[in-house]
Coordinates of C-alpha atoms and ligand atoms in Angstrom, one line a residue:
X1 CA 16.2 16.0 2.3
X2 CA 14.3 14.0 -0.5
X3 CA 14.2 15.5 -3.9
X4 CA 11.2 14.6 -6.2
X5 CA 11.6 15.3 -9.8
X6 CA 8.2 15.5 -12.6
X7 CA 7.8 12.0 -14.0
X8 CA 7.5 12.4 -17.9
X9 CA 8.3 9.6 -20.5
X10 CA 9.4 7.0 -18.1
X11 CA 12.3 9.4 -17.1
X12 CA 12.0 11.4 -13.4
X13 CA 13.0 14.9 -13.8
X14 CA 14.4 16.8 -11.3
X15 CA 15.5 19.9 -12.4
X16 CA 17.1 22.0 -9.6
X17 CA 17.0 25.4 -11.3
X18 CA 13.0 25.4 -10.9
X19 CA 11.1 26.3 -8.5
X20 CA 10.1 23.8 -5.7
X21 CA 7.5 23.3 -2.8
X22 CA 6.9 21.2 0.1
X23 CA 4.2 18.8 2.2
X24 CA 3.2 19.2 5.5
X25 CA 2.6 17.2 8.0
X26 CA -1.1 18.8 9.1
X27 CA -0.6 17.1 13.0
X28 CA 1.8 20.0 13.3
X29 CA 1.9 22.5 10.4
X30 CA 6.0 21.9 10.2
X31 CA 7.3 21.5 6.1
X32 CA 8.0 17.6 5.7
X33 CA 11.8 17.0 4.6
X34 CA 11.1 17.0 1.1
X35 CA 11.2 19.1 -2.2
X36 CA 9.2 19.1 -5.4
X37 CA 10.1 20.7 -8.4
X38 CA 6.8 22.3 -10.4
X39 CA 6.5 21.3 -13.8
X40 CA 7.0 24.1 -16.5
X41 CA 4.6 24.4 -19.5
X42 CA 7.3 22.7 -21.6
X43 CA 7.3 19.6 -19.2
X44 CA 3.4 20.0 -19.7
X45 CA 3.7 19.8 -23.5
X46 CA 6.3 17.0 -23.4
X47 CA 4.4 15.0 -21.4
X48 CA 0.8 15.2 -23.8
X49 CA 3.1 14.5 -27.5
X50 CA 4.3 11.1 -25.8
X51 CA 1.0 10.7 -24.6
X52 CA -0.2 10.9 -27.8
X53 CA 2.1 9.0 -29.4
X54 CA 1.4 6.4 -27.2
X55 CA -2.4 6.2 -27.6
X56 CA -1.9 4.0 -30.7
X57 CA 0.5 1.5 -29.2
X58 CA -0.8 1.5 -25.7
X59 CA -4.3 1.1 -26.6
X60 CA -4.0 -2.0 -28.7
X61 CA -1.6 -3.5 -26.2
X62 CA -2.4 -7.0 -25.0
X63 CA -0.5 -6.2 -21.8
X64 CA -3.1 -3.8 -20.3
X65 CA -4.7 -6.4 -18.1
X66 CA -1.5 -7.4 -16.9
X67 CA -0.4 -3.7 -16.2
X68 CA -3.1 -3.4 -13.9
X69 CA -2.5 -6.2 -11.5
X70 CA 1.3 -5.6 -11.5
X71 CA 0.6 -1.5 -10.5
X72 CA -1.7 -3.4 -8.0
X73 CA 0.9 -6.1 -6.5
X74 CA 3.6 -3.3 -6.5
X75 CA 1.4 -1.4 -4.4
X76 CA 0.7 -4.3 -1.8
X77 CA 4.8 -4.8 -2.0
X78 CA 5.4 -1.0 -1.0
X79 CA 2.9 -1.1 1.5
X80 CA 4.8 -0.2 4.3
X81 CA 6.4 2.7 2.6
X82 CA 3.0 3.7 0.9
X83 CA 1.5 4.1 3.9
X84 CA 4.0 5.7 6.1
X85 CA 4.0 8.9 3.4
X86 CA 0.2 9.1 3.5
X87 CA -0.3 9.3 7.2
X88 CA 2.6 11.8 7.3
X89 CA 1.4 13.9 4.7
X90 CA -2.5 13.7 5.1
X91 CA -2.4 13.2 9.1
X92 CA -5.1 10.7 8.3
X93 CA -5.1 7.4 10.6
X94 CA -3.5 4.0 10.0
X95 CA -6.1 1.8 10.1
X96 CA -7.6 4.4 7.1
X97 CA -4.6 4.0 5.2
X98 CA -4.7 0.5 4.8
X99 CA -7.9 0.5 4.2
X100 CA -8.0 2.8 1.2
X101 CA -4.9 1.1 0.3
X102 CA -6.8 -1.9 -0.2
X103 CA -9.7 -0.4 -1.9
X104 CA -7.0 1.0 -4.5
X105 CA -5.5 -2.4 -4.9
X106 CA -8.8 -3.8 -5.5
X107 CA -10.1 -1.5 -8.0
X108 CA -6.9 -2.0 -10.2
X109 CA -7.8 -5.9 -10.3
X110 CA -11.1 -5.6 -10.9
X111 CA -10.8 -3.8 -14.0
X112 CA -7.9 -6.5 -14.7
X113 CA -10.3 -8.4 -14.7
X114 CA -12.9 -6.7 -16.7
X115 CA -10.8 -6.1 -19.8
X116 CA -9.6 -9.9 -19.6
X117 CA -13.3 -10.7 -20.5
X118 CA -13.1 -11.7 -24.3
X119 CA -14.4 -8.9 -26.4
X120 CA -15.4 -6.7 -23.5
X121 CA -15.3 -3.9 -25.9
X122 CA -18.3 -4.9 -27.8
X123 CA -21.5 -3.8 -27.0
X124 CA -23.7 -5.4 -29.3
X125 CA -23.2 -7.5 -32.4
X126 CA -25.9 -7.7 -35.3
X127 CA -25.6 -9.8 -37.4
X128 CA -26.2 -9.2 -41.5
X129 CA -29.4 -10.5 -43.7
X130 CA -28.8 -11.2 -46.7
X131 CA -32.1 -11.9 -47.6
X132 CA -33.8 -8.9 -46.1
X133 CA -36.3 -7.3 -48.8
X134 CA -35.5 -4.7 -50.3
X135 CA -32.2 -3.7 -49.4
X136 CA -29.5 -6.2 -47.7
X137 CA -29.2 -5.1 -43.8
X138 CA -25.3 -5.2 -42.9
X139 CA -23.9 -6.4 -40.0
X140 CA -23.5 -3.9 -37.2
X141 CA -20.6 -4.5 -34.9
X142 CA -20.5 -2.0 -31.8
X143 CA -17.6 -1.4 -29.8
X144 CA -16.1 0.5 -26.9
X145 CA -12.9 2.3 -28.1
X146 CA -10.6 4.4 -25.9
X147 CA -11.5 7.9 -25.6
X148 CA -8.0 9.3 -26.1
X149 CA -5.4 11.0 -24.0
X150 CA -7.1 11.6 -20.1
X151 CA -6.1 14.5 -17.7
X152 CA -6.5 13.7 -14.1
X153 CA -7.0 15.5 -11.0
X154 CA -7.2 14.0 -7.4
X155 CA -8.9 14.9 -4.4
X156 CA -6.8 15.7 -1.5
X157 CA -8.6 13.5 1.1
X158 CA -8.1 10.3 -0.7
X159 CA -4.4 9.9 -1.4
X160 CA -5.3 6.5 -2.9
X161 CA -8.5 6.0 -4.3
X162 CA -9.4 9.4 -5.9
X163 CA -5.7 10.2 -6.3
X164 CA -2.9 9.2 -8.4
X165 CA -4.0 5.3 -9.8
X166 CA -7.2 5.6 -8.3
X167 CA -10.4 4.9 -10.0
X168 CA -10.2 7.4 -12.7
X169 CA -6.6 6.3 -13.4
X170 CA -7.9 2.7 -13.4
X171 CA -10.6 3.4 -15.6
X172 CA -8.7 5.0 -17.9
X173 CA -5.7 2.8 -18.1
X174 CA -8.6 -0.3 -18.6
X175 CA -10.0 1.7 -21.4
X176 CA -6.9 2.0 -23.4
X177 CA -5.9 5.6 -22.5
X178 CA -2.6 7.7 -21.5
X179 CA -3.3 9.0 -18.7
X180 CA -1.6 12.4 -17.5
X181 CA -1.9 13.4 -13.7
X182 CA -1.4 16.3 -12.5
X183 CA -0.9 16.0 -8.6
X184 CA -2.4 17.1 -5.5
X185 CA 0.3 19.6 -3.7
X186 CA -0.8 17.9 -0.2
X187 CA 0.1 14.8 -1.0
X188 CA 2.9 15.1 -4.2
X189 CA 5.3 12.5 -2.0
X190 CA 2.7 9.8 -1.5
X191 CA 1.8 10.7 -5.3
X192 CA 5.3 10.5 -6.5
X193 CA 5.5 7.1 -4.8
X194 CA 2.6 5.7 -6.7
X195 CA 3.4 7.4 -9.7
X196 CA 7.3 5.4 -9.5
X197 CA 5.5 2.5 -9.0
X198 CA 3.1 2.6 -12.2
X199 CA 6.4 3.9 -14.3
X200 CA 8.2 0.6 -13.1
X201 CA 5.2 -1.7 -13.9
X202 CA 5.5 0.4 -17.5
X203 CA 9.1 -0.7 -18.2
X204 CA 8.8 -4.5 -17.1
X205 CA 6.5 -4.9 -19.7
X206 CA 8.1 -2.7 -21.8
X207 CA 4.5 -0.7 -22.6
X208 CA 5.3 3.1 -24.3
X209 CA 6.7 5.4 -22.7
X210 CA 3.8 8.2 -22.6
X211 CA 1.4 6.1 -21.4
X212 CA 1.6 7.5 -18.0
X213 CA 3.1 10.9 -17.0
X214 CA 3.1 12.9 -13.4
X215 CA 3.0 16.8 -13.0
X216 CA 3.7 18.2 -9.6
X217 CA 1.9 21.7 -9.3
X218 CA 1.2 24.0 -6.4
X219 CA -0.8 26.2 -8.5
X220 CA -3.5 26.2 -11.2
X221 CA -1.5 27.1 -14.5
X222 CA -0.3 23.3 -15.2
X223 CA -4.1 22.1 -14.3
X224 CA -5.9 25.0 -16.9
X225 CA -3.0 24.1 -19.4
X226 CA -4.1 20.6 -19.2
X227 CA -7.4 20.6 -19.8
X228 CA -6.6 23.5 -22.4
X229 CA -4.2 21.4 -24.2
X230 CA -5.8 20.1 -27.7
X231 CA -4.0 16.9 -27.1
X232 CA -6.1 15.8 -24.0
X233 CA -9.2 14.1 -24.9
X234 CA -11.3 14.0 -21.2
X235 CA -10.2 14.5 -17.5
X236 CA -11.5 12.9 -14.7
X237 CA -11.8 15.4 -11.9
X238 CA -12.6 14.6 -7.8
X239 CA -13.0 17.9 -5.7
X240 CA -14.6 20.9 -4.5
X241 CA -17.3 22.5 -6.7
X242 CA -15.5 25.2 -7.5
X243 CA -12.7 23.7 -8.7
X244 CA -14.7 21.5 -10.9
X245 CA -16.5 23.9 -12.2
X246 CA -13.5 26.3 -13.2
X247 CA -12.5 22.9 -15.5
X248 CA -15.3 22.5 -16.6
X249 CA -15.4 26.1 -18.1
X250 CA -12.3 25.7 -19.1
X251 CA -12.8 22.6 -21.2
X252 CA -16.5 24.2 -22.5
X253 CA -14.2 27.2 -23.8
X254 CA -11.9 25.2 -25.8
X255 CA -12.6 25.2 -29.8
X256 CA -13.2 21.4 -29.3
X257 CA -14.8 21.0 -26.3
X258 CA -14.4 17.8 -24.1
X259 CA -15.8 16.0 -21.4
X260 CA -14.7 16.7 -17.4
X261 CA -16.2 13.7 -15.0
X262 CA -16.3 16.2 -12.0
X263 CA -16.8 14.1 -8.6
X264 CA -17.4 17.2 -6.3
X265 CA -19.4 18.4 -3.3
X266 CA -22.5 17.2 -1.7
X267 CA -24.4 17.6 1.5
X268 CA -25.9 14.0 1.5
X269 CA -29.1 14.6 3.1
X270 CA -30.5 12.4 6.0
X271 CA -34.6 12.0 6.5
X272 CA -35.4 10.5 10.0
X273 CA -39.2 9.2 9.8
X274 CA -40.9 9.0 13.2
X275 CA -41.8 5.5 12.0
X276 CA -37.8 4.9 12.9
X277 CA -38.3 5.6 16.5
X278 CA -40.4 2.4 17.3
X279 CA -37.6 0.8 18.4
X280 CA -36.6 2.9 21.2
X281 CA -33.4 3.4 19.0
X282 CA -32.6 7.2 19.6
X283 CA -29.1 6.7 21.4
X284 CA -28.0 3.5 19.0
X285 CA -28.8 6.1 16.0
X286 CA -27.1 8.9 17.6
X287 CA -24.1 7.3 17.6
X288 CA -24.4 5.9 14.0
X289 CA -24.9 9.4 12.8
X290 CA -22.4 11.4 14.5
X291 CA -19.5 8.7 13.6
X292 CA -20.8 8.5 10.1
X293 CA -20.4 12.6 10.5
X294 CA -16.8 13.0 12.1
X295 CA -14.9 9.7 11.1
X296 CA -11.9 11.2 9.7
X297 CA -12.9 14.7 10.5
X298 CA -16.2 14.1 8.2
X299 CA -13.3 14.8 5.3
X300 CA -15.8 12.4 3.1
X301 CA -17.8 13.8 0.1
X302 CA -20.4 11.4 1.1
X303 CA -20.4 12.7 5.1
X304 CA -24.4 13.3 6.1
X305 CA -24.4 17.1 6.1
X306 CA -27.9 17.6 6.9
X307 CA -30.4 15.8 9.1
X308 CA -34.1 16.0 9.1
X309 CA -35.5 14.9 12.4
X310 CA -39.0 15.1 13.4
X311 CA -40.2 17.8 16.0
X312 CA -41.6 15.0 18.4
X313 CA -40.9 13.7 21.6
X314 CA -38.7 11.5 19.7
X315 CA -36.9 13.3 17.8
X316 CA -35.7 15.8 20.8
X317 CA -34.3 12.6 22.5
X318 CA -32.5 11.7 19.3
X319 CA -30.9 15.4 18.9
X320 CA -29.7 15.1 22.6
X321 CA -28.2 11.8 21.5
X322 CA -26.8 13.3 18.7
X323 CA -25.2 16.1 21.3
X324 CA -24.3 13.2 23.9
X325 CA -22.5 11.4 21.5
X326 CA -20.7 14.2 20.0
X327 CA -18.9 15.2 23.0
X328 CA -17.5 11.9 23.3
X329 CA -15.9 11.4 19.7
X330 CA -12.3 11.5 19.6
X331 CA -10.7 14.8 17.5
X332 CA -8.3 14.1 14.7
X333 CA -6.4 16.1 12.6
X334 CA -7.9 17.6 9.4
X335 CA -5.9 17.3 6.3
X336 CA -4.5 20.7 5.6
X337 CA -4.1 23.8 7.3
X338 CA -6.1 25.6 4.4
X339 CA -9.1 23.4 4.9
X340 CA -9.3 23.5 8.7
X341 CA -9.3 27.4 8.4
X342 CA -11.9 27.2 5.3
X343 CA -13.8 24.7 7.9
X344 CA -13.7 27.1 10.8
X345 CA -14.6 30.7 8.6
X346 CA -17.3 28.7 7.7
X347 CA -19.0 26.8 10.2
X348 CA -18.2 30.9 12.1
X349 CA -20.5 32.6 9.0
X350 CA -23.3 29.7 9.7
X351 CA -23.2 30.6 13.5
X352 CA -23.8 34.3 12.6
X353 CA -27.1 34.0 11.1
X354 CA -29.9 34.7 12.7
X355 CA -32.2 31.5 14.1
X356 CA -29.1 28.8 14.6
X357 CA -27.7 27.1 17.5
X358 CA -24.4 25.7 17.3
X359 CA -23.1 22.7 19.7
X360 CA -19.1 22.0 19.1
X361 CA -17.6 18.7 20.4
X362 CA -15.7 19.7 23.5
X363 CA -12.8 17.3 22.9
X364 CA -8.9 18.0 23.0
X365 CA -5.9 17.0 21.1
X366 CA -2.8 17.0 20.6
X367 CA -3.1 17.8 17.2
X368 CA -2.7 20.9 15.4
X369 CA -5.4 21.6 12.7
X370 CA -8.1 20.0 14.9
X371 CA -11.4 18.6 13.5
X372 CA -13.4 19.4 16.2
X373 CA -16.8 18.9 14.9
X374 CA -19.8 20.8 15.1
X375 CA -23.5 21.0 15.0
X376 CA -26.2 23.5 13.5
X377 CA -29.5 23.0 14.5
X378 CA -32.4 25.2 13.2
X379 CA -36.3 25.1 12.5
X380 CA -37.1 24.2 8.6
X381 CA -38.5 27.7 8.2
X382 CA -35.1 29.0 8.6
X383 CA -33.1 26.7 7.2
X384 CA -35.0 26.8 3.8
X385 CA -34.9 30.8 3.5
X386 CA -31.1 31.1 3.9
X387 CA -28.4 30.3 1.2
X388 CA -26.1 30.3 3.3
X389 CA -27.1 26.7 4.6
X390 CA -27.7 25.3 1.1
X391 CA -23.9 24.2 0.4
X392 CA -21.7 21.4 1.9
X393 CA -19.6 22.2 4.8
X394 CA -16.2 20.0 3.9
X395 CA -15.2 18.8 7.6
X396 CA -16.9 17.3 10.8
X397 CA -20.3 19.1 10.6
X398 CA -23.9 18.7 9.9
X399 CA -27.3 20.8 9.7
X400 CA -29.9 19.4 12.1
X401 CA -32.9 20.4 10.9
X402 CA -36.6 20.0 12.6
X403 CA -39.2 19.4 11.1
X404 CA -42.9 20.2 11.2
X405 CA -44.6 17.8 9.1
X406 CA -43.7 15.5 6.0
X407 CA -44.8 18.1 3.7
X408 CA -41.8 20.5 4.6
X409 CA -39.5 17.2 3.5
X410 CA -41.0 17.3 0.2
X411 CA -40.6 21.1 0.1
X412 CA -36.6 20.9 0.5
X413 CA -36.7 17.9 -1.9
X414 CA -38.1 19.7 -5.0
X415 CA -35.8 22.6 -4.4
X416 CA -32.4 20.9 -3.2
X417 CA -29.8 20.6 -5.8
X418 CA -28.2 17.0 -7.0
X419 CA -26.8 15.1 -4.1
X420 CA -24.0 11.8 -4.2
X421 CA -26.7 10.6 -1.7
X422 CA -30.1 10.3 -0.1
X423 CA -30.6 8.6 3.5
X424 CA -34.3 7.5 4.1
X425 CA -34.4 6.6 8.2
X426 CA -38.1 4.8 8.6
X427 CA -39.7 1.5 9.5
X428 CA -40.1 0.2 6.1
X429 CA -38.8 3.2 3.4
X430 CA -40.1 1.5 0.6
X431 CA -43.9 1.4 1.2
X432 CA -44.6 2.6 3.8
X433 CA -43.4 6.4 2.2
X434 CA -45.2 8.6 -0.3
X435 CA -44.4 7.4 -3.6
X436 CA -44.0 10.7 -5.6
X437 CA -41.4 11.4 -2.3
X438 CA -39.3 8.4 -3.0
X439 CA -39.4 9.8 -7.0
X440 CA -38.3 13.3 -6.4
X441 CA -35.7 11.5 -4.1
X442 CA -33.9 9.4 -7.2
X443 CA -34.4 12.5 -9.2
X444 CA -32.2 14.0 -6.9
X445 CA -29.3 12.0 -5.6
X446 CA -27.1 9.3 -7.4
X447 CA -27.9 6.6 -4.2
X448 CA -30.9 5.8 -2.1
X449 CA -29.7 4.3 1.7
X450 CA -33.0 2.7 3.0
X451 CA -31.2 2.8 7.3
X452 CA -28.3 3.4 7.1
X453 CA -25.3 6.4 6.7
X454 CA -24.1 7.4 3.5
X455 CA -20.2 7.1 4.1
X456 CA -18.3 4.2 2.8
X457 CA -18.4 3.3 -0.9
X458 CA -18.5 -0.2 -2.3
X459 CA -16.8 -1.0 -5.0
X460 CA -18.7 -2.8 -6.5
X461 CA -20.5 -3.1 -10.0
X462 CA -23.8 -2.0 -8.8
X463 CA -22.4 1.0 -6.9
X464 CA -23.3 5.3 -8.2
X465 CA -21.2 7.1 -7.3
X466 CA -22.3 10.5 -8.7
X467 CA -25.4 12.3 -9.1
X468 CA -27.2 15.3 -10.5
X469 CA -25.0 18.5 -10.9
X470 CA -23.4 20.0 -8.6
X471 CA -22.5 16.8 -7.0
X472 CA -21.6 15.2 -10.4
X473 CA -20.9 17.4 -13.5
X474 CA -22.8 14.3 -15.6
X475 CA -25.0 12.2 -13.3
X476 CA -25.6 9.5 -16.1
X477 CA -21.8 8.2 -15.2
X478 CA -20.2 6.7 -11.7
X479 CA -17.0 6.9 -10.5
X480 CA -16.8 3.6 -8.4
X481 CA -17.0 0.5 -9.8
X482 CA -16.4 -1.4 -13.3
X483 CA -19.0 0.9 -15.1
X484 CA -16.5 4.0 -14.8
X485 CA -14.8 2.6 -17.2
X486 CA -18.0 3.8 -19.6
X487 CA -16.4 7.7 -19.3
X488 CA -13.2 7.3 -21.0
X489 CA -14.4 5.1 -23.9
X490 CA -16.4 6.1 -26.8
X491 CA -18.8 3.6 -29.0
X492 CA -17.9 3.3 -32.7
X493 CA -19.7 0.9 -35.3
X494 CA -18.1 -1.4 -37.6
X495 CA -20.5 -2.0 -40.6
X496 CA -19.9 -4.6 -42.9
Ligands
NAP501 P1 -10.0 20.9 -4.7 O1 -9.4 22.1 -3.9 O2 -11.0 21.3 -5.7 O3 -8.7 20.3 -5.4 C1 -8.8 19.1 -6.3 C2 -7.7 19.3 -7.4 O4 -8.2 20.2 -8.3 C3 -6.4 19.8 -6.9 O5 -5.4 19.2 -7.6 C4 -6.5 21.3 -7.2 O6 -5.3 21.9 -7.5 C5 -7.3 21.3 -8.5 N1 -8.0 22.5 -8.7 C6 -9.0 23.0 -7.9 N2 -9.4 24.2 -8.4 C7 -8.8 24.4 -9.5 C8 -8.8 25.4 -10.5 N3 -9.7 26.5 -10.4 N4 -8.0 25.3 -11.6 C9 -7.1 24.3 -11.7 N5 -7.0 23.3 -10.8 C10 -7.9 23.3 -9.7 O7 -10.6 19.8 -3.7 P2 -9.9 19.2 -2.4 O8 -10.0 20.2 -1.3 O9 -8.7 18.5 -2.7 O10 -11.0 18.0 -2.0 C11 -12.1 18.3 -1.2 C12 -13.4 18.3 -2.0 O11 -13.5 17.2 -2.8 C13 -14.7 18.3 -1.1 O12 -15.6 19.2 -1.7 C14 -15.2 16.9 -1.3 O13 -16.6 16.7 -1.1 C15 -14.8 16.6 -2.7 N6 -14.7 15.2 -3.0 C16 -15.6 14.6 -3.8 C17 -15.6 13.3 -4.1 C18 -16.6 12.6 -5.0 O14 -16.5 11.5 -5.3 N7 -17.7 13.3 -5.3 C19 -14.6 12.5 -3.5 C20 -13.7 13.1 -2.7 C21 -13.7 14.4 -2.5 P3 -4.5 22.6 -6.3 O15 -4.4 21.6 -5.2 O16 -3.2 23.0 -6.9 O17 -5.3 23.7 -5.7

């Protein structure tokens, strides 16, 4: 059995006398052979007094670009081991693995190589005039400064990027802050392996001990005491809305309040224009769709949850391609036992209301927890008059919606709430569409797809990742790319 022990101060914990839980593997419900020991408020408190102490050291540190790419070349060296946890404890694919391994790896060197930039911290530089009548106008220098000590929380269905040193560990880290995780229960081994790997990277360039600590918790006291704790500056947050939002009270409550980046839920809606259809592309689009809607048993919080198709000739063939092609998709395991039931109560609640008709993919597996996916299809008229319909559905299913005319799409549009992402599926989206359509659409999702599916993320500069509330708690930020580093700094001036 392996033992895994809270990682505070460069020292792993394990303290036998506490209490412990387990993984499981979700492809057949049975505890992994392994044991974590919960972190006690005191390990809690431990953990943010050498974070603090380390703001100071860590954040003027010349090493921090050099941190980065040795967490990231650590990470490539442990592959094998990295990804043999993940797949045991999320029940997630190889070939996903690896590649979320290499998103993580890539993330940590691009902010490497953001920080590296001479004076990336300054935003802008003004000079002074002496001459200026009638007063002297001093020089105004603006820079980024670290926000201070950062609590975060990972999402269980990325072990890597949204986890442990994913992008809001990255961020942080480039900024110049401690960083203090705490967990996710479903995946504390792969965690603790990442979390070994950053303290290692810490000692071999001897950076403070503080600068990076790792809680495991199977419950929500060590998360609330977190964000309660006056020591901890911001957390960056990836997961359901409710849990998001229970922070984000949280951190409102405190007598200083502080920022929570919330990543959460979104249903991603999909517009198909009949204008798509004039390439006889119903069965091609099907199949785009419904992979886009069950890779990884649609475990994605940018998964297309809700498809308008046009009531035409058209857009019946493309709902039977939609049907056709769901039968044939292969099941796979979803990534907890918790989530597959909260999956099935659900998508059961949706087929009790009155006006749906649900089609579930008729595959088998071996797998326990199976993501077999599913189907609603209504008329607008009832899909717009039931709540029920209005939130996202975590796991392999989507609304199919049909629609009238255009003017019901620009109904749902002013009422929907914030959404990750928009799909716009027509011959040419950008003029051939009503242009206060296209506005309300940016008012309401943090990414426009002109053709294609929502899922997979670029990192890249140019990428949003988060949009008006609920899917974001501040849409003004992303959490992909080099410009996430903007939530865990703060601008000061320097006037001379
Ligand atoms: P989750 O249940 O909200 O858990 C995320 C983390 O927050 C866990 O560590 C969890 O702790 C903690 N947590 C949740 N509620 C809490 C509370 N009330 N108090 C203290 N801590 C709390 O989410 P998940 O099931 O892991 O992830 C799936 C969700 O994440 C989906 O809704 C998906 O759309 C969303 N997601 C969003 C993005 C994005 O970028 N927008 C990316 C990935 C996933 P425990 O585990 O101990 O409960």
């Amino acid at each position: 059995m392996r033992t895994f022990g809270n990682i505070i101060g460069n020292q792993e914990i394990v303290n036998s006398n506490s209490a412990y839980f387990t993984t499981t593997n979700p492809k057949d419900n049975k505890p992994i052979d392994n044991r974590f020991y919960e972190a006690t408020l005191d390990d809690l408190i431990l953990a943010t007094q050498l974070a603090q102490k380390a703001l100071y050291p860590y954040s003027k540190s010349k090493k921090k670009s050099a941190f980065l790419e040795l967490i990231a070349n650590k990470l490539e060296i442990n592959r094998d081991q990295l990804i043999s946890s993940y797949c045991l404890e999320s029940g997630l694919p190889e070939n996903r693995a690896h590649s979320e391994l290499n998103r993580t790896i890539y993330q940590l060197k691009s902010f490497s190589e953001l920080i590296k930039q001479e004076n990336w911290e300054i935003t802008h530089s003004s000079p002074a005039d002496e001459l200026r009548s009638p007063t002297r106008k001093p020089e105004l220098i603006k820079k980024r400064l670290p926000i201070g000590v950062v609590a975060v929380f990972g999402a269980s269905n990325f072990p890597f990027a949204y986890s442990t040193v994913g992008g809001d560990t990255a961020s942080a880290f480039a900024a110049g802050c401690p960083v203090i995780v705490k967990c996710h229960p479903f995946h504390a081994e792969t965690s603790t392996l990442v979390a070994r790997l950053i303290i290692d990277s810490m000692k071999e360039l001897d950076l403070p001990e503080g600068t990076f600590s790792h809680l495991l918790s199977s419950d929500y006291v060590i998360g609330e005491a977190l964000v309660n704790n006056p020591i901890v500056s911001a957390v960056g947050f990836t997961g359901s809305i409710k849990g998001g939002l229970a922070l984000q009270q949280i951190a409102q409550n405190r007598s200083v309040p502080i920022p929570v980046f919330a990543e959460m839920g979104s249903q991603n809606p999909v517009f198909i224009f009949e204008s798509t259809f004039k390439n006889d592309n119903t069965e091609s689009l099907g199949k785009k769709l419904i992979a886009s809607i069950t890779q990884n048993s649609g475990q994605f919080c940018t998964k297309p949850g809700i498809i308008f198709i046009p009531n035409t000739p058209h857009g019946i063939d493309l709902v039977n391609a939609l049907k056709k092609s769901l039968h044939e998709q292969e099941i796979e395991a979803m990534l907890h036992k918790n989530i597959w039931n909260n999956f099935q109560q659900l998508t059961s609640l949706i087929n009790e209301q009155p006006g749906v008709k649900q089609i579930v993919s008729i595959k088998d597996s071996t797998f326990e927890n199976q993501g077999r996916a599913v189907l609603t299809e209504m008329d607008f008229e009832t899909y717009i008059s039931n709540n029920v319909f209005h939130q996202e559905v975590f796991g392999p299913h989507s609304f199919i919606i049909r629609y009238d005319s255009e003017n019901q799409l620009n109904q749902f549009i002013t009422i929907t709430d914030g959404q990750l992402t928009i799909s716009i599926f027509s011959d040419n989206p950008e003029h051939s569409l009503d242009d206060v359509f296209l506005f309300e659409c940016q008012l309401k999702a943090g990414r426009i797809i002109y053709n294609g599916v929502p899922t997979g993320v670029e990192v890249d500069p140019a990428m949003q990742h988060g949009g008006p509330f609920p899917s974001s708690s501040d849409s003004r930020f992303t959490a992909v790319g080099t410009d996430s580093i903007e939530r865990f700094t703060r601008r000061v001036t320097f006037q001379k």
